[in-house]
Rosetta silent file (secondary structure, phi, psi, omega in degrees, C-alpha in Angstrom):
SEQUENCE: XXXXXXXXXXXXXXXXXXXXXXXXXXXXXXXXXXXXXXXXXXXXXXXXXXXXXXXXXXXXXXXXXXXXXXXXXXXXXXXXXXXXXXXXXXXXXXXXXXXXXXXXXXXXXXXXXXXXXXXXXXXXXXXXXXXXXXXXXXXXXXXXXXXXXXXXXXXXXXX
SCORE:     score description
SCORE:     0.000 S_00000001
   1 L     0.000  126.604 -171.784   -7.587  -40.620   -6.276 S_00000001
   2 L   -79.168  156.452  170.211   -5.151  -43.029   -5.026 S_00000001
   3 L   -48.639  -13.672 -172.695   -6.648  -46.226   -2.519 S_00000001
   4 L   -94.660    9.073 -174.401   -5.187  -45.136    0.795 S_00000001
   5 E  -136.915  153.215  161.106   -7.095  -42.124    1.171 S_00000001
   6 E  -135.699  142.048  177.177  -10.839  -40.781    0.179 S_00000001
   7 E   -76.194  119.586  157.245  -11.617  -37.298   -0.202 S_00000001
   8 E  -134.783  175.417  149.968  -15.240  -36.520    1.355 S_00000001
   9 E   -30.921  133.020  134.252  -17.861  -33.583    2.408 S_00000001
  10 L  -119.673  157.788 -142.778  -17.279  -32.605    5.672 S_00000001
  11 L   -99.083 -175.978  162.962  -19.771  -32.527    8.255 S_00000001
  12 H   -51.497  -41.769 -163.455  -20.347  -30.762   11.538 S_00000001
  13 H   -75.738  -18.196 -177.470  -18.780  -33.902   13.390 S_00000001
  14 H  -123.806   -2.396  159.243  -15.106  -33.073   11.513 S_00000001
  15 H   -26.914  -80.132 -171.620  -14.961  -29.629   12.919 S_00000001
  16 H   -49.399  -44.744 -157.374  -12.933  -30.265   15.729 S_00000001
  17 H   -79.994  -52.920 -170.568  -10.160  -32.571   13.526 S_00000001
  18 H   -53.675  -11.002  173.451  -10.152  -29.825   10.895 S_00000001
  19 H   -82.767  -32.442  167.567   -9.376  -26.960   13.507 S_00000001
  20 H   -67.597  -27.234 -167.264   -6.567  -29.465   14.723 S_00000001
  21 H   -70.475  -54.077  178.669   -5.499  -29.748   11.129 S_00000001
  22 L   -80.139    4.888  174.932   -5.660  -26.023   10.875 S_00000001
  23 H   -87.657  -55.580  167.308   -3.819  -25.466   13.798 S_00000001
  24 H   -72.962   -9.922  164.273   -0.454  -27.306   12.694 S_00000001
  25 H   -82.828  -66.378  159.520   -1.027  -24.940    9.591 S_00000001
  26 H   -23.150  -56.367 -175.851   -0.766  -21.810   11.394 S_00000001
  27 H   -75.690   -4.338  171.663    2.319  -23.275   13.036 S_00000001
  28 H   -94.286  -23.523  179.363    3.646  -23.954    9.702 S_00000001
  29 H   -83.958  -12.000  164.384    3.091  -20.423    8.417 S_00000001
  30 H   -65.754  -35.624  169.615    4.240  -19.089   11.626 S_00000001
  31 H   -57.986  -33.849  159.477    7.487  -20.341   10.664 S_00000001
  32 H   -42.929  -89.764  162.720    7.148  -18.281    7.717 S_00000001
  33 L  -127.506  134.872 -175.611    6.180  -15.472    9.074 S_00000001
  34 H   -53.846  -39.358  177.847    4.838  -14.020   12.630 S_00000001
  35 H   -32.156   -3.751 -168.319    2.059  -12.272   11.242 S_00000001
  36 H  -107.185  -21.809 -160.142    0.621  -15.916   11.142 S_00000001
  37 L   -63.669  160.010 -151.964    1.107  -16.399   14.975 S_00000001
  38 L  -101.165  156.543 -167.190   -2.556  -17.758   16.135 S_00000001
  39 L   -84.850  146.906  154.720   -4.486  -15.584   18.904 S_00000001
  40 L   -42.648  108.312 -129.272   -5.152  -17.443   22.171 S_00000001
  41 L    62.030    5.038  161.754   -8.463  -19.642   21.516 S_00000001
  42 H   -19.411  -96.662 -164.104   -7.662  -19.998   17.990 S_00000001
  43 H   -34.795  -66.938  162.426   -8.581  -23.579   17.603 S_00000001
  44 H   -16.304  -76.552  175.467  -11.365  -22.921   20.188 S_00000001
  45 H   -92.668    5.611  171.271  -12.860  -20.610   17.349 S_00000001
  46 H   -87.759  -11.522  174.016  -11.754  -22.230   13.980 S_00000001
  47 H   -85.363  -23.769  176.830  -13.859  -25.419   15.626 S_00000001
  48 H   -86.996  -60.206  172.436  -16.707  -23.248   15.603 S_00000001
  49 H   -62.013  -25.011 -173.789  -16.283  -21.664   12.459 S_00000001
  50 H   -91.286  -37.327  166.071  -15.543  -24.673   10.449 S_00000001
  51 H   -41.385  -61.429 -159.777  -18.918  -26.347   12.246 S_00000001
  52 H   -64.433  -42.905  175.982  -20.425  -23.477   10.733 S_00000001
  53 H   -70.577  -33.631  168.158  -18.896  -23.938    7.092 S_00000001
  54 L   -70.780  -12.221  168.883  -19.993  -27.450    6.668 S_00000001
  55 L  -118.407    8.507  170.518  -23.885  -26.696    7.102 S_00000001
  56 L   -90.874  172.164 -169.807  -23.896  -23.558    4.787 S_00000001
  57 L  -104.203  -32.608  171.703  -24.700  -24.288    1.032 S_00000001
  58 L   -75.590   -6.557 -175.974  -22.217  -21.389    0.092 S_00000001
  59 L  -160.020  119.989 -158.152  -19.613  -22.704    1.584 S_00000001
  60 L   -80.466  158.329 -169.489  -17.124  -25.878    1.957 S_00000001
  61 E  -178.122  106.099  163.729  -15.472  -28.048    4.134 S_00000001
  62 E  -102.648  135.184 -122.001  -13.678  -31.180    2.637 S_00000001
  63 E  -154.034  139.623  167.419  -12.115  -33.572    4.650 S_00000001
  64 E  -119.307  144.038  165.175   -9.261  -36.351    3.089 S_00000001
  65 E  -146.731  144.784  177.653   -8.981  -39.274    5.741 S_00000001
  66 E  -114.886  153.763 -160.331   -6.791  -42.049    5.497 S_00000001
  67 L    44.573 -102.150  171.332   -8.053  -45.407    7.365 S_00000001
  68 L  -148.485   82.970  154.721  -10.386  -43.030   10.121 S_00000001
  69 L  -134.662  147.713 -166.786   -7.942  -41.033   10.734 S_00000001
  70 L  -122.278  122.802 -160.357   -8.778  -36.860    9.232 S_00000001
  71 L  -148.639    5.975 -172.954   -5.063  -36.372    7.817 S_00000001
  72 E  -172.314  164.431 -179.748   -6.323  -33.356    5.287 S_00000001
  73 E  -177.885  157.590  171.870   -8.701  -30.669    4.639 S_00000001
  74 E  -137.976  113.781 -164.618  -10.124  -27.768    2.450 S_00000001
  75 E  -167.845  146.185 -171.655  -12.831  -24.872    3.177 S_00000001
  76 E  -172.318 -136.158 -177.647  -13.980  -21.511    1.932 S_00000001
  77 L  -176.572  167.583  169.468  -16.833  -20.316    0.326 S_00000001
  78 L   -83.831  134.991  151.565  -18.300  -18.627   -2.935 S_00000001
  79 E  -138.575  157.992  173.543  -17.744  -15.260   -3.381 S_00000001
  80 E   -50.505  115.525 -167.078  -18.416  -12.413   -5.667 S_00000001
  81 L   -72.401  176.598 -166.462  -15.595  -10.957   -7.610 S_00000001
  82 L   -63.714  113.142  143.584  -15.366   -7.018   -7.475 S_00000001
  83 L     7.701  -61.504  178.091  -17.671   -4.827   -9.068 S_00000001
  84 L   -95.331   12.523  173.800  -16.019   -2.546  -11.105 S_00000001
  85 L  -131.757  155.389 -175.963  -14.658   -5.594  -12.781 S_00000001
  86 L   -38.653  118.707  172.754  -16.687   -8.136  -15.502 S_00000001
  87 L   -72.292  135.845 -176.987  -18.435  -10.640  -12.962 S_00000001
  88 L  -130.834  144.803 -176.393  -17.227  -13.461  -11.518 S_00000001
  89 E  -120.743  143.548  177.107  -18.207  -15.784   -8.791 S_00000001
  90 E  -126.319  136.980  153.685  -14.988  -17.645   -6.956 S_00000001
  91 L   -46.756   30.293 -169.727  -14.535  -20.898   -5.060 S_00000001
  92 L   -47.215  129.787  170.542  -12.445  -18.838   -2.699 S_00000001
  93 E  -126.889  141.490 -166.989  -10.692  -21.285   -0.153 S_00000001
  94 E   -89.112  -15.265 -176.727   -9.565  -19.770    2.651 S_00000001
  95 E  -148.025  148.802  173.442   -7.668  -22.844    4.060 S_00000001
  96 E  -160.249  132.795  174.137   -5.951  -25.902    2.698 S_00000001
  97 E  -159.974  164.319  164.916   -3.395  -28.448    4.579 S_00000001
  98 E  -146.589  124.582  172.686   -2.196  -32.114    4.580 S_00000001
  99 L   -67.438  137.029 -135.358   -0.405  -33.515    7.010 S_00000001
 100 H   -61.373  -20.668  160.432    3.310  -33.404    5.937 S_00000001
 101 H   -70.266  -23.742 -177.069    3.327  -37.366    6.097 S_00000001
 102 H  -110.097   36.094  168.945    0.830  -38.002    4.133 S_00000001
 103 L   -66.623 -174.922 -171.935    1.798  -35.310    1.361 S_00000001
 104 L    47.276   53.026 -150.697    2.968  -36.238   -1.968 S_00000001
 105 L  -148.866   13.266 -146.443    0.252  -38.996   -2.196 S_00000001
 106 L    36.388    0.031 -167.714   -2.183  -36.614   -4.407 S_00000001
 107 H   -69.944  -30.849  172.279   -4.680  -35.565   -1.610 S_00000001
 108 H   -52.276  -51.958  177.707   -4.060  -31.836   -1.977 S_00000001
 109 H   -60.961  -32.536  173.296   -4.898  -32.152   -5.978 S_00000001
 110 H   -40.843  -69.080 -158.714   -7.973  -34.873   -4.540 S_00000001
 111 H   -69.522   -3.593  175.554   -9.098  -31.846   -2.084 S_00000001
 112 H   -83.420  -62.845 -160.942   -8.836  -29.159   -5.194 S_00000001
 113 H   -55.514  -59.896 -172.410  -11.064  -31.348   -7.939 S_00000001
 114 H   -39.691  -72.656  139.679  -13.499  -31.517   -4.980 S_00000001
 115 H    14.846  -39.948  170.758  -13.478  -27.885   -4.797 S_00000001
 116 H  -112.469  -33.126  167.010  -14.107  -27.250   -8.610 S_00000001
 117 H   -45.889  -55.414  161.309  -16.543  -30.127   -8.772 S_00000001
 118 H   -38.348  -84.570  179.779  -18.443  -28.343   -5.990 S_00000001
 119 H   -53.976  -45.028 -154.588  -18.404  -24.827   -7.530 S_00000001
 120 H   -50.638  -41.478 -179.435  -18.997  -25.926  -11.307 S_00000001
 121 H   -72.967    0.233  154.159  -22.223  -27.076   -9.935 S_00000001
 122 L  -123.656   42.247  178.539  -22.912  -23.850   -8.755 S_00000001
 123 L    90.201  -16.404  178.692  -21.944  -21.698  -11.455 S_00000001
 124 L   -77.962  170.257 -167.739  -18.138  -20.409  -10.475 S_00000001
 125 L   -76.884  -38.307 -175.703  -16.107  -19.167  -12.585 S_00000001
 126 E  -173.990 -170.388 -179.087  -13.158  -20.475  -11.262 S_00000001
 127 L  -111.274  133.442  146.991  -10.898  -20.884   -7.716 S_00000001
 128 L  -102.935 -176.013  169.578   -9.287  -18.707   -5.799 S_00000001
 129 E   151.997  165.287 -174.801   -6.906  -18.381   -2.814 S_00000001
 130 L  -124.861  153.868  149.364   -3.504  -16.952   -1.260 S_00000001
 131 L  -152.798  149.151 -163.397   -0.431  -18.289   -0.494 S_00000001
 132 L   -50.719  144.427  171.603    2.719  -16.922    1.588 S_00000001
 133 L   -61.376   -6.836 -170.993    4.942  -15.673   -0.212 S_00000001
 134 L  -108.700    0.995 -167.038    7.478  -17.635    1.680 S_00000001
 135 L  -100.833  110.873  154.194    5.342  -21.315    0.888 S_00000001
 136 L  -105.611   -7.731  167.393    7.430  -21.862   -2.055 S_00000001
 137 H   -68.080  -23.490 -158.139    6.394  -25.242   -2.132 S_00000001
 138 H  -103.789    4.138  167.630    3.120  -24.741   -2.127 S_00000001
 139 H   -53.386  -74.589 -174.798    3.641  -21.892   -4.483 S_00000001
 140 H   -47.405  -53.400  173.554    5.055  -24.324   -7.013 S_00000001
 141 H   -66.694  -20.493 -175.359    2.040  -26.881   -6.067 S_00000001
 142 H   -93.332  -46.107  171.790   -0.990  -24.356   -7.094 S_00000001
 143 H   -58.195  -18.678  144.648    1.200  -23.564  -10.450 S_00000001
 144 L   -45.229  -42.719 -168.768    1.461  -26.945  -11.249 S_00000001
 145 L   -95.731   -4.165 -178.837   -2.236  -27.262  -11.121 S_00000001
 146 L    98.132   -3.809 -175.066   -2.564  -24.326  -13.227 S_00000001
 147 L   -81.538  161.486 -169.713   -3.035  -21.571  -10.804 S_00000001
 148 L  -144.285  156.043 -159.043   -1.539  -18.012  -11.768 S_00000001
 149 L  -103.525  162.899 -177.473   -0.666  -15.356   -9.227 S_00000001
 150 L  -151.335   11.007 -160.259   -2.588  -11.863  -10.438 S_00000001
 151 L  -173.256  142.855 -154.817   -1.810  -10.300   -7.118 S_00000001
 152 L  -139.585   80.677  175.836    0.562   -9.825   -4.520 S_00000001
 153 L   -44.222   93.379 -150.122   -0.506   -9.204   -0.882 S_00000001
 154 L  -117.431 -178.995  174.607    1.883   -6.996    1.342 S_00000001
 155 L  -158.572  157.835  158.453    1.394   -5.811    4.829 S_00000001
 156 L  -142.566  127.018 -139.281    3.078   -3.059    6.931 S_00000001
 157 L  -110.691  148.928  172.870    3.334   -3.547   10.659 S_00000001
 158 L   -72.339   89.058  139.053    3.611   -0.492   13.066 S_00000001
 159 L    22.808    0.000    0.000    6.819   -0.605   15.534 S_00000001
């Protein structure tokens, strides 16, 4: 972990930055694609929801801040792998961003370890997670890290 940043837990109390955090994510995946564009109250309920993910035991919210400034973040939850396939429990994370100044600094790989530190000590098997097919950077950043795509999400939108 480099000195200008530390990777912690985050509490109820970092809701609010991480829904702004997660907000300028949306607008980068909007660029991507619309299917990303955010619903009116977005923030409004990702402030809620993220409140919620930081007091469950199943489920995470990591925070990177550089000085006291909240400049990164990570959150998901454990879940159960399919049924009909050998079981596995996943680190699923449903969201990950750093703001684009203070990428390339390691806090995305920081906000990962937490992530598998967290599950090993509860038994997963391993991490999951999507990313747009159109992120090719960040494509490139989870394969770096070892991640392997095993699945391909599509959508088809009705006229």
């Amino acid at each position: 972990m480099s000195a200008d940043f530390i990777i912690r837990p985050g509490h109820k109390d970092d809701a609010a930055e991480a829904a702004r955090l997660w907000m300028q994510s949306a607008e980068e995946h909007t660029a991507h694609d619309r299917v990303y564009e955010t619903s009116p109250g977005a923030e409004k309920t990702m402030r809620r929801f993220l409140a919620d993910v930081a007091n469950s035991g199943y489920s995470f919210l990591f925070v990177a801040a550089a000085g006291d400034r909240t400049v990164g973040f990570i959150s998901g939850e454990l879940r159960q792998g399919s049924p009909t396939f050998l079981p596995k429990m996943w680190a699923s994370v449903d969201d990950v961003f750093v703001e684009p100044e203070y990428r390339n600094r390691g806090m995305g790989r920081a906000l990962l370890q937490s992530v598998q530190s967290w599950a090993q000590e509860r038994g997963a098997d391993g991490i999951s997670l999507q990313v747009a097919a159109a992120n090719a950077r960040g494509r490139k950043f989870y394969e770096d890290l070892g991640f392997r795509e095993i699945s391909v999400y599509q959508v088809f939108e009705f006229e």
